[in-house]
Amino acid sequence: TLAVIFALPYAANILSSVGVLLAEVTGGAVPRAVAIWVMAFFLFLPAVIGGWRATVLVLALQAVLIAVLLPATTGFAELTLGAPGFLSGGLAVADGILADRIPGVIQFSAGIGKDVSQGGIFTTVGIASGALALTGVVLSPGFLYLGMTARAGRAHGFGPVWLIAGLACGMLLLVAPFLAARLAGGIAPLAASLAMIEPFVGVALVLLAVVAGQVAVAFFTTSGTILVTRELILPFVLPGQSPRQARLSARVALAIAFWLMAALAVFAPLTCAIFATLALPLSVQLLPAILGLAFVPWISRGAVIAGLIPGALLVFFTEPPGLILFEGLFLDLPWGRWPLTIHSAAWGLVFNVAAVLLVSIFTRSGAERSHRQRLHDEFATTWPTDFGGRRARAAKWSLVLIWAFFAIGPGAILGNTLFSQPIFADGEAALGLPSLWVWQILFWLIGVFLVWWLAIPARLGVTTTTGIRTVALADDAAGQTPGWIAAGLARVTGR
């Protein structure tokens, strides 16, 4: 389900936004629908010709292009357009929203659509729960599939440390605020202003936005389609196919998926925008399952399922799809989206974890526990971690929790005034920079070190193919078609 949500409404929503942008910057010369169909076709080509490997290589080249264009266009705009910029004018926000400070630890608001949060929704709990929602990208089926298909070695460590935590986060933190301040009127006006000075830079800004959208669309559509085809269609619906037939089936599935995604982007952009809100918070609900698979053997399958049900329901009813459906059919709910400025991902995960812990108390032992323990023993043998002794392990994870508390948690509110109104001085310090921005840069630097510490010395980002072997955990269920698939096939084939 998550793979389909990411591949269709989530990707279609992004593609629709890119189509709107191209129609705007061309003054309607390239209609939105034409832009969407053309981009969908050319994103489909590498996937259908070279499969997953070709898609990943194309996305890697596009990522390099983004890494070049973002600082280049931003630097050119700062050098040529003059004031007002980020340092002089700050970020443009709506009235009543704080642009350079966090509006408290929590706001007792009924949620978006029901109440207005004073200063904005991004309180410290809003930031922390929003960061939790972003982990849905890492927990999404496509990203997990990317990890499964990556080459063994230190790639899992190098990518998160230096490319994501280092380069990507650093550019978003150091460069993006300057560009965001210039984008107060939108991308099209800024691109036009830059094009009057240098046409190539104006085109580069538009290309930056288009390529960023294409990366997400191609990644989630291709990965979701391949996952559904390999794990669902080929084993259970079309079993026994030869490798050549399997490749043809995958190509047909990719063609159908890209066509459906483009059709949704063209004809149902509002519906896509509504259902796309479920993708990330629903992915976060997979966290107990991932922890049970890799780290915590006493989390049972029944506990995971019992946690997913209330977690998904809480997400559904704190996001637009659930609110619109319930209030359209029954009566108005007392809350809106993200009540108490807490993201729906956190609301769902709280009830999810509570149910997992409760059910795990009664399902800690049994035959299923022995299967789980075999898998964890295999992990410990094949992919050993190196946290040191008990005290070293406690120290490392405690340091991570302390960093999270001050960087994205309640302690981040100290960054509002720590550098502009230091407690050891009587007056204000003339930094010329927002105190909160300095605070974020400091904890970004510390965070890169922490990610490196966990990924490389602790070996969480190091994989090896040495000693890998097949582990049969449930021989009695192997090869059996799930009942709902068998029933659906019987209806179609008349058997």
Coordinates of N, CA, C and O in Angstrom, one line a residue, residues 227-307:
L227 N 9.0 -2.9 -6.8 CA 8.7 -3.6 -5.5 C 7.4 -4.4 -5.6 O 7.4 -5.6 -5.3
V228 N 6.4 -3.8 -6.1 CA 5.1 -4.4 -6.2 C 5.2 -5.6 -7.2 O 4.6 -6.7 -7.0
T229 N 5.9 -5.3 -8.3 CA 6.0 -6.4 -9.3 C 6.8 -7.6 -8.8 O 6.4 -8.7 -9.0
R230 N 8.0 -7.3 -8.2 CA 8.9 -8.4 -7.7 C 8.3 -9.2 -6.5 O 8.4 -10.4 -6.4
E231 N 7.7 -8.4 -5.6 CA 7.3 -9.1 -4.3 C 5.8 -9.5 -4.3 O 5.5 -10.3 -3.5
L232 N 5.0 -9.1 -5.3 CA 3.6 -9.4 -5.3 C 3.1 -10.1 -6.6 O 2.6 -11.2 -6.5
I233 N 3.4 -9.4 -7.7 CA 2.8 -9.9 -9.0 C 3.6 -11.2 -9.4 O 2.9 -12.2 -9.7
L234 N 4.9 -11.1 -9.5 CA 5.6 -12.2 -10.1 C 5.6 -13.5 -9.2 O 5.4 -14.6 -9.7
P235 N 5.7 -13.4 -7.9 CA 5.6 -14.6 -7.1 C 4.2 -15.2 -7.0 O 4.1 -16.5 -6.9
F236 N 3.2 -14.4 -7.0 CA 1.8 -14.9 -6.6 C 0.8 -14.9 -7.8 O 0.0 -15.7 -8.0
V237 N 0.9 -13.8 -8.6 CA 0.0 -13.7 -9.7 C 0.5 -14.3 -11.0 O -0.3 -15.0 -11.7
L238 N 1.8 -14.2 -11.3 CA 2.4 -14.7 -12.5 C 3.6 -15.6 -12.1 O 4.7 -15.3 -12.5
P239 N 3.4 -16.6 -11.3 CA 4.6 -17.4 -10.9 C 5.1 -18.3 -12.1 O 4.5 -18.6 -13.1
G240 N 6.4 -18.6 -11.9 CA 7.0 -19.5 -12.9 C 7.5 -18.9 -14.2 O 7.8 -19.6 -15.1
Q241 N 7.6 -17.6 -14.2 CA 8.0 -16.9 -15.4 C 9.5 -17.0 -15.6 O 10.3 -17.0 -14.6
S242 N 10.0 -17.0 -16.8 CA 11.4 -17.0 -17.1 C 12.0 -15.6 -16.9 O 11.2 -14.7 -16.8
P243 N 13.3 -15.5 -16.7 CA 13.9 -14.1 -16.5 C 13.4 -13.1 -17.6 O 13.2 -12.0 -17.3
R244 N 13.4 -13.6 -18.9 CA 13.0 -12.7 -20.0 C 11.5 -12.3 -19.8 O 11.2 -11.1 -20.0
Q245 N 10.7 -13.2 -19.4 CA 9.3 -12.9 -19.2 C 9.1 -12.0 -18.0 O 8.3 -11.1 -18.0
A246 N 9.9 -12.2 -17.0 CA 9.8 -11.3 -15.8 C 10.2 -9.9 -16.1 O 9.6 -8.9 -15.7
R247 N 11.3 -9.7 -17.0 CA 11.7 -8.4 -17.4 C 10.6 -7.7 -18.2 O 10.3 -6.5 -18.0
L248 N 9.9 -8.5 -19.1 CA 8.8 -7.9 -19.9 C 7.7 -7.5 -18.9 O 7.1 -6.4 -19.1
S249 N 7.3 -8.3 -18.0 CA 6.3 -8.0 -17.0 C 6.6 -6.7 -16.2 O 5.8 -5.8 -16.0
A250 N 7.9 -6.6 -15.9 CA 8.3 -5.3 -15.1 C 8.2 -4.1 -16.0 O 7.7 -3.0 -15.6
R251 N 8.5 -4.2 -17.3 CA 8.4 -3.1 -18.2 C 6.9 -2.7 -18.4 O 6.6 -1.5 -18.5
V252 N 6.1 -3.7 -18.5 CA 4.7 -3.4 -18.7 C 4.1 -2.7 -17.4 O 3.4 -1.7 -17.5
A253 N 4.6 -3.2 -16.3 CA 4.1 -2.6 -15.0 C 4.6 -1.2 -14.9 O 3.9 -0.3 -14.4
L254 N 5.9 -0.9 -15.3 CA 6.4 0.5 -15.3 C 5.6 1.4 -16.2 O 5.3 2.5 -15.9
A255 N 5.2 0.9 -17.4 CA 4.5 1.7 -18.3 C 3.1 2.0 -17.7 O 2.6 3.2 -17.8
I256 N 2.5 1.1 -17.1 CA 1.1 1.3 -16.5 C 1.3 2.3 -15.3 O 0.5 3.2 -15.2
A257 N 2.3 2.1 -14.5 CA 2.5 3.0 -13.4 C 2.7 4.4 -13.8 O 2.1 5.4 -13.2
F258 N 3.7 4.7 -14.7 CA 4.0 6.0 -15.1 C 2.7 6.7 -15.8 O 2.5 7.9 -15.7
W259 N 2.0 5.9 -16.6 CA 0.8 6.4 -17.2 C -0.3 6.8 -16.2 O -0.8 7.9 -16.2
L260 N -0.5 6.0 -15.2 CA -1.4 6.3 -14.1 C -1.0 7.5 -13.3 O -1.8 8.4 -13.0
M261 N 0.3 7.6 -13.0 CA 0.8 8.7 -12.2 C 0.6 10.0 -13.0 O 0.2 11.0 -12.5
A262 N 1.0 10.0 -14.3 CA 0.8 11.2 -15.1 C -0.7 11.6 -15.3 O -1.0 12.8 -15.2
A263 N -1.5 10.6 -15.4 CA -3.0 10.8 -15.6 C -3.5 11.5 -14.3 O -4.3 12.4 -14.3
L264 N -3.1 11.0 -13.1 CA -3.5 11.5 -11.9 C -3.0 13.0 -11.8 O -3.8 13.9 -11.3
A265 N -1.8 13.2 -12.2 CA -1.3 14.6 -12.1 C -2.0 15.6 -13.0 O -2.2 16.7 -12.6
V266 N -2.5 15.1 -14.1 CA -3.2 16.0 -15.1 C -4.6 16.2 -14.7 O -5.1 17.3 -14.6
F267 N -5.3 15.1 -14.3 CA -6.8 15.2 -14.2 C -7.2 15.2 -12.7 O -8.4 15.6 -12.5
A268 N -6.4 14.9 -11.8 CA -6.8 14.9 -10.4 C -5.7 15.5 -9.5 O -5.3 14.8 -8.5
P269 N -5.3 16.7 -9.7 CA -4.2 17.2 -8.9 C -4.6 17.4 -7.4 O -3.8 17.2 -6.5
L270 N -5.9 17.9 -7.2 CA -6.3 18.1 -5.8 C -6.4 16.8 -5.1 O -6.0 16.7 -3.9
T271 N -6.9 15.8 -5.7 CA -7.0 14.5 -5.0 C -5.6 13.9 -4.7 O -5.4 13.4 -3.6
C272 N -4.7 14.1 -5.6 CA -3.3 13.7 -5.3 C -2.7 14.5 -4.2 O -2.0 13.9 -3.3
A273 N -2.9 15.8 -4.1 CA -2.4 16.6 -3.0 C -2.9 16.1 -1.7 O -2.2 16.1 -0.7
I274 N -4.2 15.7 -1.7 CA -4.8 15.3 -0.4 C -4.2 14.0 0.0 O -3.8 13.8 1.2
F275 N -4.2 13.0 -0.8 CA -3.7 11.7 -0.4 C -2.2 11.6 -0.3 O -1.7 10.7 0.4
A276 N -1.5 12.5 -0.9 CA 0.0 12.6 -0.8 C 0.4 12.9 0.7 O 1.5 12.5 1.1
T277 N -0.5 13.5 1.4 CA -0.2 13.9 2.8 C 0.0 12.6 3.7 O 0.5 12.7 4.8
L278 N -0.5 11.5 3.2 CA -0.5 10.3 4.0 C 0.8 9.5 3.9 O 1.2 8.7 4.7
A279 N 1.6 9.8 2.8 CA 2.8 9.0 2.5 C 3.8 9.0 3.6 O 4.2 7.9 4.1
L280 N 4.3 10.1 4.0 CA 5.4 10.1 5.0 C 4.9 9.7 6.4 O 5.6 8.8 7.0
P281 N 3.8 10.2 6.9 CA 3.5 9.7 8.3 C 3.1 8.3 8.3 O 3.3 7.6 9.4
L282 N 2.5 7.7 7.3 CA 2.3 6.3 7.3 C 3.5 5.5 7.2 O 3.6 4.4 7.8
S283 N 4.5 6.0 6.5 CA 5.8 5.2 6.5 C 6.5 5.2 7.9 O 7.1 4.2 8.2
V284 N 6.3 6.3 8.6 CA 6.9 6.3 10.0 C 6.3 5.2 10.8 O 7.0 4.7 11.8
Q285 N 5.1 4.8 10.6 CA 4.5 3.7 11.4 C 5.2 2.4 11.2 O 4.9 1.4 11.9
L286 N 6.1 2.3 10.2 CA 6.8 1.0 10.0 C 8.0 1.0 10.9 O 8.7 -0.1 10.9
L287 N 8.3 2.0 11.7 CA 9.5 2.0 12.6 C 9.5 0.8 13.6 O 10.5 0.2 13.7
P288 N 8.4 0.5 14.3 CA 8.5 -0.7 15.2 C 8.8 -1.9 14.4 O 9.5 -2.8 14.9
A289 N 8.3 -2.1 13.2 CA 8.6 -3.3 12.4 C 10.0 -3.4 12.0 O 10.7 -4.4 12.1
I290 N 10.6 -2.2 11.7 CA 12.1 -2.2 11.3 C 12.9 -2.5 12.6 O 13.9 -3.3 12.5
L291 N 12.5 -1.9 13.7 CA 13.3 -2.2 14.9 C 13.1 -3.6 15.3 O 14.1 -4.3 15.8
G292 N 11.9 -4.2 15.2 CA 11.8 -5.6 15.5 C 12.5 -6.5 14.6 O 13.0 -7.6 15.0
L293 N 12.7 -6.1 13.3 CA 13.4 -7.0 12.4 C 14.9 -6.9 12.6 O 15.6 -8.0 12.5
A294 N 15.4 -5.8 13.0 CA 16.9 -5.6 13.0 C 17.5 -5.6 14.4 O 18.6 -5.9 14.6
F295 N 16.7 -5.1 15.4 CA 17.3 -4.8 16.7 C 16.6 -5.5 17.9 O 17.3 -5.9 18.9
V296 N 15.3 -5.5 17.9 CA 14.6 -5.9 19.1 C 13.8 -7.2 18.9 O 12.7 -7.2 18.3
P297 N 14.4 -8.4 19.3 CA 13.8 -9.6 18.9 C 12.4 -9.9 19.6 O 11.7 -10.8 19.1
W298 N 12.1 -9.2 20.7 CA 10.9 -9.6 21.4 C 9.7 -8.8 20.8 O 8.6 -9.0 21.3
I299 N 9.9 -8.0 19.8 CA 8.7 -7.4 19.1 C 8.2 -8.5 18.1 O 8.9 -8.8 17.1
S300 N 7.0 -8.9 18.3 CA 6.4 -10.0 17.5 C 5.7 -9.4 16.3 O 5.4 -8.2 16.2
R301 N 5.3 -10.3 15.3 CA 4.6 -9.9 14.2 C 3.2 -9.5 14.6 O 2.7 -8.5 14.1
G302 N 2.6 -10.2 15.5 CA 1.2 -9.7 16.0 C 1.3 -8.4 16.6 O 0.4 -7.5 16.5
A303 N 2.4 -8.1 17.4 CA 2.5 -6.7 18.0 C 2.7 -5.6 17.0 O 2.1 -4.6 17.1
V304 N 3.4 -5.9 15.9 CA 3.6 -5.0 14.8 C 2.3 -4.6 14.2 O 1.9 -3.5 13.9
I305 N 1.5 -5.7 13.9 CA 0.2 -5.5 13.2 C -0.8 -4.8 14.1 O -1.5 -3.9 13.7
A306 N -0.7 -5.1 15.4 CA -1.6 -4.4 16.4 C -1.2 -3.0 16.5 O -2.1 -2.1 16.8
G307 N 0.0 -2.6 16.3 CA 0.4 -1.2 16.4 C 0.1 -0.5 15.2 O -0.2 0.7 15.2

